[in-house]
Amino acid sequence: MSKRDCLVANDWICGEYVRSRSQELIDATVEHVAITAASVAIGVAVALPLALLARRWRFLAAPILGVTTVLYSIPSLAMFSLLLPFFGLSASLVVTGLVLYSLTILVRNILAGLQAVPEEAREAAKGMGYGPLRLLWEVELPLALPALLAGVRITTVSTVALTTVGAIVDYGGLGTLILDGLDTQFKAQVLTASALCVALAIAADLLLLALQRLLTPWTRAHRIRPGRFARKADAAKSVAKVAEPV
Amino acid sequence: MNAISGAYDWLTTSANWQGEKGVWHRLAEHLYFSGVCLAVACLIALPIAMVLGHIGKGGALAVNISNVGRAVPTLAVLILLTLTPLGEHGDLPTLIALVLFAVPPLLTNAYIGMREVDRSVVEAARGMGMSGRQLFARVELPLAYPLIMTGVRSAAVQVVATATLAAMAGEGGLGRIITAGFNLQNTPQVVAGAFLVALLALAVEGVLVLAGWIFDPMRGRARVSE
């Protein structure tokens, strides 16, 4: 089969498509990555204070976890559409929706991570004269890091997938190509963009896994002789819900 | 907010609720898709997960399927299926996609639920002379029930949400009101449709929480595990 044929024949796999439209694919991928990265970064920035609030005042924990869980069950198409009057057709609409979704898993994981910090470590730091901020920054957050990063990984993977729905307002990254491909029955475009999307999710997950190993070298020592903290951190990881929004 | 009062007007206009493109018809489509697919997914996933959980095999399978499911964009699968020859069979791509996306939470939760039953309780039941079948029905299943129901709830929410996305691939359901609104550049209709979809998702979640509580075989008794 010659190169030109696959575009004319509308094949699923078409090297000529990838070659001739590479700029379009790169632009869409860049948009996809930018939207995902912004959503996860803002999600962490919002979830951290919420988790700290929920830990500091226990009566706030139930409403914070409750509201973020309720947000989680709203379908993404509805979520983006409900935000429409506030943001118009813009990338910030998609990012806001994705941030709202990320909160459920992030708040839960950060909270579980902070609560799993051994009391002895906290007491020791206080005894050494650490103030509350320094305690948080130098002792509690590093110890909560494995659970936090586990949450970030789950969130990132599902955000990459969810970003595609942003196609409804034309800011869906690769999703926009997928939706256009449906309108024009362009099979190669749909399959290539879908495959890129899955590849992106896997690449992001591996990258974050590497980052986690780099940032928390002490967790590897625990794997040899599991201590109390390692077990608690594992428990924290299992907090994340199994399902994800669509 | 113009769009919000507009959405209220849209919702209170009875013409928008009648006919083939009306809310009632779309809601019926949505519930039909979701109900059938949830039932099919349960019939496929729950027996497998329960048996695997009972014999204690296939844990990696159950967990990996749900991880893979997270990375796959629902919209992409819907559209890919629509473009295959299956797309000529009307609703079939939507139904298949819905089932596919309901299976991972069902499988994972049911499996983990069965495995997390307190081993000492299981050993005690064995010691009392329970057969494998009795153990399964009278010990493991009642104790695993909450996690199994969590899976059913996740799956139901998943299916309702995916049925919304089906509208983007050209199929029916409540999402159609939203996509039609986008095509007409009618923001009030988009917001009204989104409101209805969100309401439905929350209602489904609520009804299932209630149903889970009513049918809990251990209701009023202490659950030893966890």
PDB file of C-alpha atoms in Angstrom, chain A residues 43-204:
ATOM      1  CA  GLY A  43      -5.288  21.203  42.530  1.00  0.00           C
ATOM      2  CA  VAL A  44      -2.343  20.557  44.873  1.00  0.00           C
ATOM      3  CA  ALA A  45      -2.164  24.257  45.808  1.00  0.00           C
ATOM      4  CA  VAL A  46      -5.864  24.221  46.766  1.00  0.00           C
ATOM      5  CA  ALA A  47      -5.942  20.754  48.334  1.00  0.00           C
ATOM      6  CA  LEU A  48      -3.008  21.307  50.698  1.00  0.00           C
ATOM      7  CA  PRO A  49      -4.601  24.156  52.692  1.00  0.00           C
ATOM      8  CA  LEU A  50      -7.935  22.293  52.682  1.00  0.00           C
ATOM      9  CA  ALA A  51      -6.250  19.194  54.107  1.00  0.00           C
ATOM     10  CA  LEU A  52      -4.467  21.305  56.729  1.00  0.00           C
ATOM     11  CA  LEU A  53      -7.775  22.949  57.686  1.00  0.00           C
ATOM     12  CA  ALA A  54      -9.481  19.565  57.937  1.00  0.00           C
ATOM     13  CA  ARG A  55      -6.693  18.317  60.178  1.00  0.00           C
ATOM     14  CA  ARG A  56      -6.539  21.406  62.381  1.00  0.00           C
ATOM     15  CA  TRP A  57     -10.283  21.638  62.973  1.00  0.00           C
ATOM     16  CA  ARG A  58     -11.854  18.203  62.938  1.00  0.00           C
ATOM     17  CA  PHE A  59     -15.388  19.501  62.505  1.00  0.00           C
ATOM     18  CA  LEU A  60     -14.341  20.843  59.086  1.00  0.00           C
ATOM     19  CA  ALA A  61     -13.114  17.455  57.886  1.00  0.00           C
ATOM     20  CA  ALA A  62     -16.565  15.983  57.198  1.00  0.00           C
ATOM     21  CA  PRO A  63     -17.892  18.929  55.152  1.00  0.00           C
ATOM     22  CA  ILE A  64     -14.641  19.319  53.167  1.00  0.00           C
ATOM     23  CA  LEU A  65     -14.450  15.627  52.300  1.00  0.00           C
ATOM     24  CA  GLY A  66     -18.212  15.528  51.686  1.00  0.00           C
ATOM     25  CA  VAL A  67     -18.296  18.447  49.253  1.00  0.00           C
ATOM     26  CA  THR A  68     -15.279  17.261  47.261  1.00  0.00           C
ATOM     27  CA  THR A  69     -16.806  13.785  47.034  1.00  0.00           C
ATOM     28  CA  VAL A  70     -20.103  15.172  45.765  1.00  0.00           C
ATOM     29  CA  LEU A  71     -18.237  17.171  43.093  1.00  0.00           C
ATOM     30  CA  TYR A  72     -16.586  13.922  42.051  1.00  0.00           C
ATOM     31  CA  SER A  73     -19.855  12.309  41.026  1.00  0.00           C
ATOM     32  CA  ILE A  74     -20.897  15.109  38.640  1.00  0.00           C
ATOM     33  CA  PRO A  75     -20.307  14.050  35.014  1.00  0.00           C
ATOM     34  CA  SER A  76     -17.544  16.051  33.355  1.00  0.00           C
ATOM     35  CA  LEU A  77     -19.699  17.273  30.467  1.00  0.00           C
ATOM     36  CA  ALA A  78     -22.125  18.722  33.020  1.00  0.00           C
ATOM     37  CA  MET A  79     -19.315  20.136  35.162  1.00  0.00           C
ATOM     38  CA  PHE A  80     -17.770  22.029  32.246  1.00  0.00           C
ATOM     39  CA  SER A  81     -21.187  23.221  31.100  1.00  0.00           C
ATOM     40  CA  LEU A  82     -22.194  24.417  34.569  1.00  0.00           C
ATOM     41  CA  LEU A  83     -19.024  26.538  34.740  1.00  0.00           C
ATOM     42  CA  LEU A  84     -19.809  28.062  31.342  1.00  0.00           C
ATOM     43  CA  PRO A  85     -21.677  31.151  32.634  1.00  0.00           C
ATOM     44  CA  PHE A  86     -18.696  32.029  34.847  1.00  0.00           C
ATOM     45  CA  PHE A  87     -15.780  31.493  32.481  1.00  0.00           C
ATOM     46  CA  GLY A  88     -17.203  31.510  28.959  1.00  0.00           C
ATOM     47  CA  LEU A  89     -15.517  29.358  26.321  1.00  0.00           C
ATOM     48  CA  SER A  90     -12.001  29.361  27.710  1.00  0.00           C
ATOM     49  CA  ALA A  91      -9.180  27.121  28.833  1.00  0.00           C
ATOM     50  CA  SER A  92      -9.681  28.312  32.415  1.00  0.00           C
ATOM     51  CA  LEU A  93     -13.136  26.725  32.343  1.00  0.00           C
ATOM     52  CA  VAL A  94     -11.591  23.329  31.610  1.00  0.00           C
ATOM     53  CA  VAL A  95      -8.830  23.831  34.179  1.00  0.00           C
ATOM     54  CA  THR A  96     -11.332  24.848  36.880  1.00  0.00           C
ATOM     55  CA  GLY A  97     -13.447  21.768  36.254  1.00  0.00           C
ATOM     56  CA  LEU A  98     -10.418  19.498  36.394  1.00  0.00           C
ATOM     57  CA  VAL A  99      -9.174  21.157  39.598  1.00  0.00           C
ATOM     58  CA  LEU A 100     -12.547  20.505  41.241  1.00  0.00           C
ATOM     59  CA  TYR A 101     -12.257  16.824  40.305  1.00  0.00           C
ATOM     60  CA  SER A 102      -8.677  16.537  41.558  1.00  0.00           C
ATOM     61  CA  LEU A 103      -9.598  17.774  45.037  1.00  0.00           C
ATOM     62  CA  THR A 104     -11.318  14.560  46.181  1.00  0.00           C
ATOM     63  CA  ILE A 105      -8.275  12.340  45.804  1.00  0.00           C
ATOM     64  CA  LEU A 106      -5.686  14.979  46.701  1.00  0.00           C
ATOM     65  CA  VAL A 107      -7.345  16.147  49.934  1.00  0.00           C
ATOM     66  CA  ARG A 108      -7.938  12.566  51.069  1.00  0.00           C
ATOM     67  CA  ASN A 109      -4.378  11.494  50.345  1.00  0.00           C
ATOM     68  CA  ILE A 110      -2.705  14.536  51.872  1.00  0.00           C
ATOM     69  CA  LEU A 111      -4.865  14.241  54.982  1.00  0.00           C
ATOM     70  CA  ALA A 112      -4.111  10.529  55.330  1.00  0.00           C
ATOM     71  CA  GLY A 113      -0.412  11.222  54.807  1.00  0.00           C
ATOM     72  CA  LEU A 114      -0.325  13.913  57.486  1.00  0.00           C
ATOM     73  CA  GLN A 115      -2.265  11.765  59.922  1.00  0.00           C
ATOM     74  CA  ALA A 116       0.161   8.899  59.382  1.00  0.00           C
ATOM     75  CA  VAL A 117       3.140  10.972  60.573  1.00  0.00           C
ATOM     76  CA  PRO A 118       4.288   9.153  63.732  1.00  0.00           C
ATOM     77  CA  GLU A 119       3.520  11.055  66.918  1.00  0.00           C
ATOM     78  CA  GLU A 120       7.104  10.391  68.112  1.00  0.00           C
ATOM     79  CA  ALA A 121       8.561  12.244  65.135  1.00  0.00           C
ATOM     80  CA  ARG A 122       6.313  15.210  65.857  1.00  0.00           C
ATOM     81  CA  GLU A 123       7.166  15.192  69.566  1.00  0.00           C
ATOM     82  CA  ALA A 124      10.886  14.888  68.861  1.00  0.00           C
ATOM     83  CA  ALA A 125      10.793  17.866  66.505  1.00  0.00           C
ATOM     84  CA  LYS A 126       8.839  19.926  69.033  1.00  0.00           C
ATOM     85  CA  GLY A 127      11.343  18.962  71.702  1.00  0.00           C
ATOM     86  CA  MET A 128      14.127  20.199  69.454  1.00  0.00           C
ATOM     87  CA  GLY A 129      12.366  23.569  69.380  1.00  0.00           C
ATOM     88  CA  TYR A 130      10.666  23.404  65.980  1.00  0.00           C
ATOM     89  CA  GLY A 131       7.824  25.903  65.551  1.00  0.00           C
ATOM     90  CA  PRO A 132       4.569  24.807  63.897  1.00  0.00           C
ATOM     91  CA  LEU A 133       5.551  26.063  60.413  1.00  0.00           C
ATOM     92  CA  ARG A 134       9.001  24.520  60.505  1.00  0.00           C
ATOM     93  CA  LEU A 135       7.469  21.301  61.892  1.00  0.00           C
ATOM     94  CA  LEU A 136       5.069  21.196  58.966  1.00  0.00           C
ATOM     95  CA  TRP A 137       7.635  22.042  56.309  1.00  0.00           C
ATOM     96  CA  GLU A 138      10.608  20.020  57.540  1.00  0.00           C
ATOM     97  CA  VAL A 139       9.032  17.042  59.266  1.00  0.00           C
ATOM     98  CA  GLU A 140       5.370  16.475  58.499  1.00  0.00           C
ATOM     99  CA  LEU A 141       5.243  17.291  54.784  1.00  0.00           C
ATOM    100  CA  PRO A 142       8.302  15.207  53.871  1.00  0.00           C
ATOM    101  CA  LEU A 143       6.872  12.267  55.799  1.00  0.00           C
ATOM    102  CA  ALA A 144       3.488  12.757  54.115  1.00  0.00           C
ATOM    103  CA  LEU A 145       5.131  13.018  50.694  1.00  0.00           C
ATOM    104  CA  PRO A 146       4.662   9.378  49.598  1.00  0.00           C
ATOM    105  CA  ALA A 147       0.903   9.558  50.192  1.00  0.00           C
ATOM    106  CA  LEU A 148       0.721  13.014  48.607  1.00  0.00           C
ATOM    107  CA  LEU A 149       2.576  11.887  45.501  1.00  0.00           C
ATOM    108  CA  ALA A 150       0.464   8.744  45.267  1.00  0.00           C
ATOM    109  CA  GLY A 151      -2.548  11.049  45.123  1.00  0.00           C
ATOM    110  CA  VAL A 152      -0.883  13.264  42.517  1.00  0.00           C
ATOM    111  CA  ARG A 153      -0.206  10.229  40.340  1.00  0.00           C
ATOM    112  CA  ILE A 154      -3.799   9.017  40.416  1.00  0.00           C
ATOM    113  CA  THR A 155      -5.061  12.541  39.791  1.00  0.00           C
ATOM    114  CA  THR A 156      -2.678  13.161  36.897  1.00  0.00           C
ATOM    115  CA  VAL A 157      -3.600   9.974  35.083  1.00  0.00           C
ATOM    116  CA  SER A 158      -7.330  10.603  35.324  1.00  0.00           C
ATOM    117  CA  THR A 159      -6.870  14.308  34.476  1.00  0.00           C
ATOM    118  CA  VAL A 160      -5.064  13.419  31.244  1.00  0.00           C
ATOM    119  CA  ALA A 161      -8.065  11.280  30.282  1.00  0.00           C
ATOM    120  CA  LEU A 162     -10.640  13.856  31.405  1.00  0.00           C
ATOM    121  CA  THR A 163      -9.019  16.759  29.578  1.00  0.00           C
ATOM    122  CA  THR A 164     -10.366  15.268  26.325  1.00  0.00           C
ATOM    123  CA  VAL A 165     -13.911  16.224  27.341  1.00  0.00           C
ATOM    124  CA  GLY A 166     -12.782  19.860  27.234  1.00  0.00           C
ATOM    125  CA  ALA A 167     -13.198  19.395  23.472  1.00  0.00           C
ATOM    126  CA  ILE A 168     -16.808  20.480  23.955  1.00  0.00           C
ATOM    127  CA  VAL A 169     -15.512  24.039  24.511  1.00  0.00           C
ATOM    128  CA  ASP A 170     -12.589  23.593  22.062  1.00  0.00           C
ATOM    129  CA  TYR A 171      -9.950  23.369  24.796  1.00  0.00           C
ATOM    130  CA  GLY A 172      -9.563  19.622  25.026  1.00  0.00           C
ATOM    131  CA  GLY A 173      -6.029  19.225  23.695  1.00  0.00           C
ATOM    132  CA  LEU A 174      -5.966  15.864  21.933  1.00  0.00           C
ATOM    133  CA  GLY A 175      -9.680  15.524  22.704  1.00  0.00           C
ATOM    134  CA  THR A 176     -10.388  18.326  20.239  1.00  0.00           C
ATOM    135  CA  LEU A 177      -8.693  16.301  17.503  1.00  0.00           C
ATOM    136  CA  ILE A 178     -10.664  13.212  18.531  1.00  0.00           C
ATOM    137  CA  LEU A 179     -13.985  15.060  18.360  1.00  0.00           C
ATOM    138  CA  ASP A 180     -13.103  16.700  15.020  1.00  0.00           C
ATOM    139  CA  GLY A 181     -12.142  13.273  13.761  1.00  0.00           C
ATOM    140  CA  LEU A 182     -15.648  12.047  14.582  1.00  0.00           C
ATOM    141  CA  ASP A 183     -17.284  14.861  12.616  1.00  0.00           C
ATOM    142  CA  THR A 184     -15.154  14.179   9.556  1.00  0.00           C
ATOM    143  CA  GLN A 185     -15.086  10.375  10.043  1.00  0.00           C
ATOM    144  CA  PHE A 186     -11.284  10.680  10.003  1.00  0.00           C
ATOM    145  CA  LYS A 187     -10.221   7.385  11.556  1.00  0.00           C
ATOM    146  CA  ALA A 188      -6.449   7.930  11.580  1.00  0.00           C
ATOM    147  CA  GLN A 189      -6.869  11.207  13.471  1.00  0.00           C
ATOM    148  CA  VAL A 190      -9.132   9.647  16.104  1.00  0.00           C
ATOM    149  CA  LEU A 191      -6.895   6.633  16.700  1.00  0.00           C
ATOM    150  CA  THR A 192      -3.619   8.580  16.681  1.00  0.00           C
ATOM    151  CA  ALA A 193      -4.904  11.221  19.100  1.00  0.00           C
ATOM    152  CA  SER A 194      -6.428   8.551  21.374  1.00  0.00           C
ATOM    153  CA  ALA A 195      -3.205   6.572  21.433  1.00  0.00           C
ATOM    154  CA  LEU A 196      -1.184   9.722  22.169  1.00  0.00           C
ATOM    155  CA  CYS A 197      -3.556  10.474  25.023  1.00  0.00           C
ATOM    156  CA  VAL A 198      -3.045   7.055  26.628  1.00  0.00           C
ATOM    157  CA  ALA A 199       0.719   7.294  26.047  1.00  0.00           C
ATOM    158  CA  LEU A 200       0.707  10.699  27.719  1.00  0.00           C
ATOM    159  CA  ALA A 201      -1.049   9.286  30.789  1.00  0.00           C
ATOM    160  CA  ILE A 202       1.434   6.433  31.083  1.00  0.00           C
ATOM    161  CA  ALA A 203       4.436   8.736  30.559  1.00  0.00           C
ATOM    162  CA  ALA A 204       3.171  11.151  33.206  1.00  0.00           C
TER     163      ALA A 204
END
